[in-house]
XYZ file of C-alpha atoms in Angstrom:
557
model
C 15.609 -18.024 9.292
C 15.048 -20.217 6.318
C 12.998 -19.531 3.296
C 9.647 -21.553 2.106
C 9.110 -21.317 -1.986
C 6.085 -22.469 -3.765
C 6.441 -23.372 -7.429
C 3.255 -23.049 -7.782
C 2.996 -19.567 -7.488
C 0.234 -16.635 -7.792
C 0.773 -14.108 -9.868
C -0.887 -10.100 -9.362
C -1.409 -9.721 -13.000
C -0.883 -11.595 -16.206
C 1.523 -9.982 -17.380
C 3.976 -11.267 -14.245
C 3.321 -14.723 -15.303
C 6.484 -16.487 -14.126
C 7.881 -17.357 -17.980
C 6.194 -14.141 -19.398
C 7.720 -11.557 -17.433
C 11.219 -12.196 -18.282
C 10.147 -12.281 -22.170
C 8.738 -8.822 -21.888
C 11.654 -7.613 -20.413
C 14.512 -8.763 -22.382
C 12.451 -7.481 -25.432
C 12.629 -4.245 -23.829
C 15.851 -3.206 -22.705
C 19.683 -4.372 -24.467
C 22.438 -6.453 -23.108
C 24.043 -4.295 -21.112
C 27.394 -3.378 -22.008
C 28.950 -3.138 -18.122
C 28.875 -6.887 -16.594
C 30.128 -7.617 -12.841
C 33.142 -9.182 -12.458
C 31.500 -12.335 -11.180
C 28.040 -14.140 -12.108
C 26.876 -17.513 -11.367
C 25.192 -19.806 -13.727
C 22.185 -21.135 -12.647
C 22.445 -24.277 -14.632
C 25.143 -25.545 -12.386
C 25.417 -22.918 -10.041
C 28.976 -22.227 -10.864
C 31.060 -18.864 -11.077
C 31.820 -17.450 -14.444
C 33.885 -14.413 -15.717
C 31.032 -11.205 -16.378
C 33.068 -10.571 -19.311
C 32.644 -14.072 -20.757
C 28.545 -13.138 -20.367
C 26.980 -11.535 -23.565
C 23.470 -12.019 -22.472
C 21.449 -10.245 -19.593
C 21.832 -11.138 -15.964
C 19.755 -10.576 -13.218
C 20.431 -9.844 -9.139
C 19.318 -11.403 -5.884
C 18.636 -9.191 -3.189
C 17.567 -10.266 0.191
C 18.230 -10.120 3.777
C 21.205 -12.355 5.194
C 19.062 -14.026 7.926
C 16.879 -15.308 5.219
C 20.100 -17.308 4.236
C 20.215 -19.111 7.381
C 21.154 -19.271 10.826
C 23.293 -16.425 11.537
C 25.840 -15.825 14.523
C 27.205 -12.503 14.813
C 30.411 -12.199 15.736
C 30.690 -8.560 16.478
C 32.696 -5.831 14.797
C 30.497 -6.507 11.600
C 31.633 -9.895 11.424
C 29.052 -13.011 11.018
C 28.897 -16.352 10.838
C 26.336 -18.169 8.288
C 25.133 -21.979 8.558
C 22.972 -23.437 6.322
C 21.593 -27.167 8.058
C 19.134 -27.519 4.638
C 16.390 -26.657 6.123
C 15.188 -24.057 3.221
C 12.095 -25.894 1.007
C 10.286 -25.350 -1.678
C 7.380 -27.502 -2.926
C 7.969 -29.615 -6.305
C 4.734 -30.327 -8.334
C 4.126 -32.927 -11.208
C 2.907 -31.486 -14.664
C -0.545 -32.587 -15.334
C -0.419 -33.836 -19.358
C -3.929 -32.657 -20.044
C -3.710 -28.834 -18.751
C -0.041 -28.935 -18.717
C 0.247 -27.257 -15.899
C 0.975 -28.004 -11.925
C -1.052 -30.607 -10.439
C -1.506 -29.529 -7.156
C -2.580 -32.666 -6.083
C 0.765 -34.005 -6.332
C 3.019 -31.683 -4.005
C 5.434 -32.841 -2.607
C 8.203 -30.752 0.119
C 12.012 -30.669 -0.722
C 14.329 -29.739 1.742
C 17.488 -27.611 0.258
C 20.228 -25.359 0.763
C 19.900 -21.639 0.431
C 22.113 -21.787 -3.089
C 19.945 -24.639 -4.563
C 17.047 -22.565 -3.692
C 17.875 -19.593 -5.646
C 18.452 -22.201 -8.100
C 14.941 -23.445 -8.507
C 13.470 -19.653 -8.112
C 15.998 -18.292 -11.190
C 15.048 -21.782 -13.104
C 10.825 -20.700 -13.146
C 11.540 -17.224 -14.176
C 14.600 -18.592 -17.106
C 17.412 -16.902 -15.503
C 20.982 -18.119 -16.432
C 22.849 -15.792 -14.971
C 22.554 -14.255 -11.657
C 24.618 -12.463 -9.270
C 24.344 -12.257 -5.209
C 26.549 -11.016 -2.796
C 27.427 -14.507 -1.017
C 28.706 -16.129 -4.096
C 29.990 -13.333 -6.043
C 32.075 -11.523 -3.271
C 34.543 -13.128 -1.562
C 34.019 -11.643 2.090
C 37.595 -13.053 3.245
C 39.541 -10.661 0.495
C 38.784 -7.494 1.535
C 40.022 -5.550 -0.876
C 37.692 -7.625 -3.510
C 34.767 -6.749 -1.347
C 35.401 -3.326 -1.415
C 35.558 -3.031 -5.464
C 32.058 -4.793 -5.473
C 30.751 -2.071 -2.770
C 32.102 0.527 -5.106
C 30.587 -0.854 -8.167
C 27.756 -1.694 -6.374
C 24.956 0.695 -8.243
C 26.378 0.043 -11.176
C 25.782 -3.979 -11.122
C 22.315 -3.639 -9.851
C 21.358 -0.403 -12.407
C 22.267 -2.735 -15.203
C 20.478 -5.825 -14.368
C 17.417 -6.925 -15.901
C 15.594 -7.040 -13.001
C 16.085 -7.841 -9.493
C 14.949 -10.486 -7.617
C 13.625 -9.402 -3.585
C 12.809 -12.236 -1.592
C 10.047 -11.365 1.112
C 9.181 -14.724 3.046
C 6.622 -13.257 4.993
C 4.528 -12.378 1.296
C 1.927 -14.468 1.246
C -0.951 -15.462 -1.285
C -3.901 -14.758 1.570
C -1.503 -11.383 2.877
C -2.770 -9.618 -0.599
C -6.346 -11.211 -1.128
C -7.572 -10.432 2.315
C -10.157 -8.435 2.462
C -12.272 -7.213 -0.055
C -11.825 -8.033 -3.776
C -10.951 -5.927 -6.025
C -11.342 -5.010 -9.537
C -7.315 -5.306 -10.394
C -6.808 -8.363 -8.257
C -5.181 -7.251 -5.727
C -6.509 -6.020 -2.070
C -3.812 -3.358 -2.249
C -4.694 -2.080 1.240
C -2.400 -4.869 2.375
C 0.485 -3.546 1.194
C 0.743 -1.227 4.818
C 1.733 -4.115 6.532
C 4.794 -4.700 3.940
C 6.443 -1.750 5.729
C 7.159 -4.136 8.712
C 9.041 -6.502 6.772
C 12.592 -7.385 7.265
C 13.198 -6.415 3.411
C 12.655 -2.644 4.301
C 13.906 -2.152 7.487
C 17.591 -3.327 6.065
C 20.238 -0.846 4.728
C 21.723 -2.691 1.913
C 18.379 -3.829 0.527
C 16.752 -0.694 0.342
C 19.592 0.854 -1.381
C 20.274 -2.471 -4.050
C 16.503 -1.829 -5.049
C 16.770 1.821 -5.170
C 19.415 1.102 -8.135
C 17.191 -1.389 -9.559
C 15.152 0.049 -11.822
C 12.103 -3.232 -12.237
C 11.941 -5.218 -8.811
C 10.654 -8.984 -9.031
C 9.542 -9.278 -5.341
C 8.823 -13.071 -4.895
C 6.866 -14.748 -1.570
C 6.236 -17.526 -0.227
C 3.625 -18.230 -3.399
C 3.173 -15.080 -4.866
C 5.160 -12.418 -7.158
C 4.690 -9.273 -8.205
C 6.763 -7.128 -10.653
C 7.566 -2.927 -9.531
C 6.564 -1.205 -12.734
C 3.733 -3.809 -13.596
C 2.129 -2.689 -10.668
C 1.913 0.818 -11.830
C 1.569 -0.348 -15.333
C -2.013 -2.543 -14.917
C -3.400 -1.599 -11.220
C -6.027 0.964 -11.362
C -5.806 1.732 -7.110
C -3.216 4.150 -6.516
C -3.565 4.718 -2.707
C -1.472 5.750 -0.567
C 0.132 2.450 0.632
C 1.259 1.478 -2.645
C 2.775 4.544 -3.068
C 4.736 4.323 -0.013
C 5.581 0.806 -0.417
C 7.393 1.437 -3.517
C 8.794 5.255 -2.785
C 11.561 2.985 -0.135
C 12.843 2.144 -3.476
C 13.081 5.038 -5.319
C 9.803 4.653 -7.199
C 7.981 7.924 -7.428
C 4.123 9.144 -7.655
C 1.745 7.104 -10.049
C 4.128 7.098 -13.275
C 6.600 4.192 -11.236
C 9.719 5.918 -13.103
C 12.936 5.911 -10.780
C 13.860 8.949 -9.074
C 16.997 10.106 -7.594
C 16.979 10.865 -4.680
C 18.278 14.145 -2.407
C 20.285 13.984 0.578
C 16.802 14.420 2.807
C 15.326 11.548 0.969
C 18.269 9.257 0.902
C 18.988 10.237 4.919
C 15.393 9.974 5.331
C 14.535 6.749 4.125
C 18.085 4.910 5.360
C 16.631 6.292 8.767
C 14.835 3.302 10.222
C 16.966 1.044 8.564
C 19.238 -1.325 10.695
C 23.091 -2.473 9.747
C 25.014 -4.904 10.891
C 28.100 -2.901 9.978
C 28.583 0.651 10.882
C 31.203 1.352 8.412
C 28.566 -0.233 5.640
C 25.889 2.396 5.907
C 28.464 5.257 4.809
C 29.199 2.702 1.755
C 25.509 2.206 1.093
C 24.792 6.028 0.871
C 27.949 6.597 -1.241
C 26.261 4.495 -3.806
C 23.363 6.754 -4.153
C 25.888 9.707 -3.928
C 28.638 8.316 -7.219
C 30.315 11.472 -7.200
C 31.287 11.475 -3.328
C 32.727 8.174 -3.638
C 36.311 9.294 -4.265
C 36.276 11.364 -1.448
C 35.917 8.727 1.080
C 38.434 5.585 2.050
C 37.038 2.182 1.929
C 37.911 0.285 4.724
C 36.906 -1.394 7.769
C 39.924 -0.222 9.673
C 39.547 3.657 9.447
C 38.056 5.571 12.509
C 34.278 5.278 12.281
C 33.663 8.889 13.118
C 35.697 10.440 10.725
C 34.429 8.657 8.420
C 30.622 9.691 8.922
C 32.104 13.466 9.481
C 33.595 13.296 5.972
C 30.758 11.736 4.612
C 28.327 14.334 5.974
C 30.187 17.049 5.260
C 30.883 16.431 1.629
C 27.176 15.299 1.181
C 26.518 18.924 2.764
C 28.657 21.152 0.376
C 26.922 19.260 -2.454
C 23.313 19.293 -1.533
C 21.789 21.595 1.795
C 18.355 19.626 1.980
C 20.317 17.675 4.673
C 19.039 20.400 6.744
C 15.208 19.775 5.811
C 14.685 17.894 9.085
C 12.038 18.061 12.298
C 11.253 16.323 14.748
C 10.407 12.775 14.883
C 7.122 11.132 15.666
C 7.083 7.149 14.666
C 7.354 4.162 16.106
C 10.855 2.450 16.079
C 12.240 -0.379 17.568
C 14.450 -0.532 20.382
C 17.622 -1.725 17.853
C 16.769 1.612 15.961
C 16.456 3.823 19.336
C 20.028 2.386 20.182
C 21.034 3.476 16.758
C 20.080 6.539 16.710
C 21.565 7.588 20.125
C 25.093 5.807 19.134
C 24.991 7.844 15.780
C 23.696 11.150 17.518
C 27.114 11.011 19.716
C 29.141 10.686 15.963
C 27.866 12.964 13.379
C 26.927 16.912 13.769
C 23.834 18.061 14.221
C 23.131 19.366 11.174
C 23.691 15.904 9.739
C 19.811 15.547 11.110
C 20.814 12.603 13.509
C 18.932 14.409 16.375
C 15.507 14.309 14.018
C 13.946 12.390 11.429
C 14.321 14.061 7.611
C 11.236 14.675 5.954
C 10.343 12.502 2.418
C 6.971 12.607 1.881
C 6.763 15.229 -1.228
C 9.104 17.243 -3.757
C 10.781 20.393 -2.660
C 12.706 23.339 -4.460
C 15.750 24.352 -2.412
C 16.262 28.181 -3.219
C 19.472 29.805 -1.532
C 18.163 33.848 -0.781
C 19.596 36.715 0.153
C 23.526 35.992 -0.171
C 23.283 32.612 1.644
C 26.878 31.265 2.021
C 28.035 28.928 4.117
C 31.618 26.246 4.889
C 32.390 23.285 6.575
C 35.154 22.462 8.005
C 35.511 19.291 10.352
C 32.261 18.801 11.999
C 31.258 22.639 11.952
C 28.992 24.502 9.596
C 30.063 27.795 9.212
C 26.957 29.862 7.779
C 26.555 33.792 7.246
C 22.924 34.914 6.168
C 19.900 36.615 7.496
C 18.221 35.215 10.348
C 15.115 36.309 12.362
C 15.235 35.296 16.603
C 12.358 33.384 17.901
C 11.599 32.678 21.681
C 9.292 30.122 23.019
C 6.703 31.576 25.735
C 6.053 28.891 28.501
C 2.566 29.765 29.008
C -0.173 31.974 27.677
C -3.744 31.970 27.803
C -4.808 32.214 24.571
C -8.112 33.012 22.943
C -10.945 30.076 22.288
C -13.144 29.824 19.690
C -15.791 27.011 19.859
C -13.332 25.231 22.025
C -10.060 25.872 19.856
C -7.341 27.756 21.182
C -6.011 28.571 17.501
C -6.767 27.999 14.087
C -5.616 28.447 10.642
C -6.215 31.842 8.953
C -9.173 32.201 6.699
C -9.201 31.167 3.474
C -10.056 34.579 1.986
C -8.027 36.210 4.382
C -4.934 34.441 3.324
C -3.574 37.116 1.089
C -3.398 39.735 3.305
C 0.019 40.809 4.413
C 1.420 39.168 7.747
C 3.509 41.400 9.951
C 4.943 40.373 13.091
C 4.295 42.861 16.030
C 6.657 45.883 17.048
C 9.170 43.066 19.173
C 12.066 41.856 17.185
C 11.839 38.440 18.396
C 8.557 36.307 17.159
C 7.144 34.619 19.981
C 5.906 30.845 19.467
C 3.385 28.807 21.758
C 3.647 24.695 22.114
C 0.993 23.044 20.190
C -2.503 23.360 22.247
C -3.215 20.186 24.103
C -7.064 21.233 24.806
C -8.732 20.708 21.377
C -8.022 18.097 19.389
C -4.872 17.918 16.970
C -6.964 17.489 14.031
C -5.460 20.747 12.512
C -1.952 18.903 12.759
C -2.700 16.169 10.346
C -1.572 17.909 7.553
C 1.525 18.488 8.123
C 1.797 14.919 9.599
C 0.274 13.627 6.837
C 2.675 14.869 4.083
C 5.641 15.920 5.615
C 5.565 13.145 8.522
C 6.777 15.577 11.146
C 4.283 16.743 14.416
C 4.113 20.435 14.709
C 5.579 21.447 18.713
C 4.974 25.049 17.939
C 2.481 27.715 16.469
C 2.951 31.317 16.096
C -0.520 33.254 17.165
C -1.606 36.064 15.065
C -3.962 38.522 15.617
C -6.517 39.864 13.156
C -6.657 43.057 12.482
C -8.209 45.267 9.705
C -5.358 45.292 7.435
C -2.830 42.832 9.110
C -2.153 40.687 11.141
C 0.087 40.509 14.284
C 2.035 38.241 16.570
C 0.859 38.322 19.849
C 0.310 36.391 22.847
C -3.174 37.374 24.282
C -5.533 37.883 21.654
C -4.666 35.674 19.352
C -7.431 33.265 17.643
C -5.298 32.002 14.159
C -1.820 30.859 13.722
C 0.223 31.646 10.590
C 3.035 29.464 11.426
C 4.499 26.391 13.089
C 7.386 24.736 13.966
C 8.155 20.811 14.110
C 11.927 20.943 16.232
C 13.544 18.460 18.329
C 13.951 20.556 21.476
C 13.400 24.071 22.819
C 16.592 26.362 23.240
C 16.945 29.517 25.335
C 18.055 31.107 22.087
C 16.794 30.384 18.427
C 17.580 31.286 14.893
C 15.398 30.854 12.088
C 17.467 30.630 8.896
C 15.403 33.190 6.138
C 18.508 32.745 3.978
C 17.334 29.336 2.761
C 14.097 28.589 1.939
C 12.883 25.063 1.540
C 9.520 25.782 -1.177
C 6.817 23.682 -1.187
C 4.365 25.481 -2.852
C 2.585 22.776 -5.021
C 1.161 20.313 -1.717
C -2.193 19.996 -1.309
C -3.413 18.347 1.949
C -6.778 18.124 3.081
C -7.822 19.262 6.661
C -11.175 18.483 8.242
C -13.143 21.040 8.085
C -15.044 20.270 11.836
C -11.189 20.339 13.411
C -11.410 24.197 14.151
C -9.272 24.494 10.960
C -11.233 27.220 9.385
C -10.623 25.331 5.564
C -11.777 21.900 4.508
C -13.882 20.575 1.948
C -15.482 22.700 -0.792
C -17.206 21.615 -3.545
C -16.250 18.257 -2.855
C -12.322 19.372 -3.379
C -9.580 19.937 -1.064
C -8.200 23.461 -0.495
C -4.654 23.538 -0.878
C -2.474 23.632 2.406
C -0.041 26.705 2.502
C 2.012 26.223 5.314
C 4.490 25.926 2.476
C 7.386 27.865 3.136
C 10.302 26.360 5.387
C 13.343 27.676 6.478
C 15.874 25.461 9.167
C 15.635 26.417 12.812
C 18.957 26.416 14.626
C 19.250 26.402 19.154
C 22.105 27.673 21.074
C 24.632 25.214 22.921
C 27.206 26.723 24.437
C 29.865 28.661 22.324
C 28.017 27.277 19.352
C 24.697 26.673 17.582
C 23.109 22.981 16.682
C 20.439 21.947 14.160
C 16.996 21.542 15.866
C 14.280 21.329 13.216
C 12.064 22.965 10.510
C 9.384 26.266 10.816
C 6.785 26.326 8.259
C 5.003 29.974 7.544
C 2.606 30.589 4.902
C 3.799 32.605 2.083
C 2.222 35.996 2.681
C 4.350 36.456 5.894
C 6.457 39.059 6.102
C 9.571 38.898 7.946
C 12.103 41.004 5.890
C 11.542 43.950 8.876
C 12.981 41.379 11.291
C 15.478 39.850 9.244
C 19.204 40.881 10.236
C 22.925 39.544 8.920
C 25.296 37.547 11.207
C 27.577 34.612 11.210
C 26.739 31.285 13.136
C 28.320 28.342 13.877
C 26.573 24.915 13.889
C 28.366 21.454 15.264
């Protein structure tokens, strides 16, 4: 694949003006004191000596096939050729506006480094780094420092350049106009670009904290978007959270094991071995505990990974079931990696991103791992799943959520030890589902009817109309744990539900009630001799399951 580059370029705001941006940036921030150990000067495209640098330097980050034509070799090994066919179009400076005349464009046909030239020359970069010039790929002990130091080159950059060819002018400004200049409903489709569907880039601009992402003939800048847009919809936001960006404030987060895990999820890697190196950048402090090498056994490498990442942070178990559309490459993926790591690594699932969490450790939680096994001892509460039921129907709804004003009446579970879930209703439509789908990105499989009563409410199976629970797993198992011991709080999401979807909350006032599903605990299935990972059950706060709760040791592979 080769890249097109227009000099003359549109810009989403004037502040991102190519000459201008760089200005307000360098006025911001100090020469850092930490340099790589290579740069390249853009006057003459030739390596210098970081240390011999006492000015800022930016970094390129970008997909290899945008480089050229690309033969893999197998076993992580490629082969790049560059036959010139990368352009960009030259324009003459009009004397009168000085400016581009467009009138006088003409195509030049260039190598991928003279490119990168003629991009880092409009925005006045001298010094730039990028993987292909700056690592040497046939010492592999050199290329294994730079993977090391990896966060730490791209956290102290100025900014960092992301090449998206497929960003065009007419991909934002289609549609309606609006008052910020930018149709920012477009920014969905940038989820299907090669940019974020590839390891290493999503983690270089998760370390990067401004992003220059330049098109075909258009740039924006990360924080300017956040800075001078006045839309802050939902595709933005998710646009920019792949990189680390949070909420409307655009200041870097860091991210969890669930959100790293989750995000790295779809993306593809044309090295096994590099993903573990990727996610030890985000995670600094594991990187001593893992060997850096090509050479090592793949699985014990992900095992040691995922087990250290486990000890240090247990949202790795904040996981359900998965319900998007991936491509074949990421199916294969997936089922390759499922037959490595341990379940509790979340392989079988997809982890869950889409809001903050508190992790709170209850009621003597304690658990090891040794190897691939998760050794945990705490106070669980057995679940069954009942095969069929006929449940109550209320204008055409086989369940629904509790009443608002009901809500803080105490939940009890019936005089059976075991709570017995239903799968989600097929009849009516899944309306009532959207919330969870919408913020947590996981499909409920399960609901746990209830029973009103005059003071409580009960579990049961026959005349239940509302549901006080659910559960979004990957498969049923003949015997299940809930884990009480650890609750996953998520107390402060609000998510609207349509009112006319049997929900029994909606709209009011022209507000949104808040959604209080918002208590979740990891569900674990029996496997033989041992227990694995299956998914997530949300309750609502008010449910009591203390009476069921009971102590035992489990083991999880």
């Amino acid at each position: 694949m080769y890249f097109t580059y227009d000099r003359l370029q549109y810009h989403v705001n004037i502040h991102a003006r190519l000459k201008q941006g760089i200005k307000l940036f360098r006025d911001t921030y100090e020469v850092p004191t930490f340099k790589p150990r290579y740069l390249v000067r853009v006057a003459d495209m030739e390596l210098v000596h970081g240390s011999d640098v006492n000015e800022h330097y930016c970094c390129l980050s970008y997909c290899l096939s945008q480089s050229g034509e690309i033969t893999d070799l197998g076993k992580g090994k490629y082969e790049r050729v560059d036959r010139f066919r990368h352009r960009y179009f030259d324009y003459e400076i009009d004397p009168e506006t000085n400016k581009f005349d467009p009138k006088t464009r003409t195509v030049q046909y260039c190598d991928f480094e003279t490119l990168i030239q003629e991009i880092c020359c409009d925005h006045e970069i001298k010094y730039i780094w990028y993987d292909q010039m700056c690592v040497l790929d046939e010492n592999e002990t050199v290329k294994m420092r730079e993977i090391k130091m990896m966060d730490r080159i791209f956290q102290n950059a100025l900014f960092t350049i992301a090449l998206l060819p497929e960003l065009r002018k007419r991909t934002l400004l289609r549609g309606r106009w609006r008052d910020d200049n930018i149709y920012e409903s477009q920014f969905r489709q940038f989820q299907v670009f090669e940019y974020c569907k590839r390891v290493w880039t999503v983690v270089e601009a998760y370390h990067s904290h401004n992003i220059l992402f330049v098109g075909r003939d258009v740039h924006f800048y990360s924080k300017h978007l956040y800075q001078d847009c006045v839309c802050r919809d939902t595709a933005l936001n998710l646009f920019l959270r792949n990189f680390g960006f949070e909420g409307n404030s655009g200041q870097k987060i860091r991210w969890t094991a669930r959100q790293a895990l989750g995000y790295l999820a779809n993306c593809e890697c044309r090295n096994p071995y590099d993903r573990v190196y990727a996610l030890a950048t985000i995670f600094p402090e594991l990187r001593r505990m893992i060997k850096y090498n090509y050479k090592q056994n793949l699985e014990e490498l992900e095992t040691r990974f995922y087990r250290y990442l486990a000890r240090q942070d247990p949202t790795i178990l904040f996981f359900g079931n998965f319900d998007m559309d991936i491509s074949d490459s990421i199916c294969a993926f997936r089922r390759a990696h499922a037959l490595r790591a341990p379940s509790w690594a979340g392989v079988n699932g997809a982890h869950l991103v889409g809001f903050d969490i508190r992790c709170l450790k209850l009621r003597g939680f304690n658990y090891e791992i040794h190897g691939d096994t998760m050794h945990i001892n705490s106070t669980f509460v057995s679940i069954m799943f009942a095969k069929s039921t006929k449940l109550t129907t209320v204008n055409g709804y086989p369940l629904r959520y509790i009443k608002h004003g009901d809500r803080q009446k105490t939940i009890t579970p019936a005089t059976q030890s075991t709570l017995s879930f239903v799968p989600m209703p097929t009849k009516a439509p899944i309306k009532y589902s959207d919330g969870l789908v919408q913020k947590l990105g996981a499909m409920p499989t399960h609901l746990l009817p209830v029973e009103l009563t005059s003071r409580t409410y009960h579990n049961t199976l026959r005349n239940a109309v509302y549901f006080c629970a659910a559960l979004a797993v990957t498969e049923e198992c003949t015997e299940s744990l809930i884990l009480t011991g650890l609750l996953f709080d998520a107390a402060n999401i609000a998510i609207s539900i349509e009112k006319d979807a049997g929900a029994g909350v909606g709209r009011k006032d022209g507000k949104f009630l808040p959604h209080e599903l918002d208590h979740a605990y990891p569900v674990f299935g029996r496997n033989g001799d041992h227990y694995k990972a299956v998914g997530l059950a949300f309750f609502y706060p008010t449910v009591q399951l203390n009476k069921l709760e009971y102590i035992r040791t489990i083991r999880i592979k």
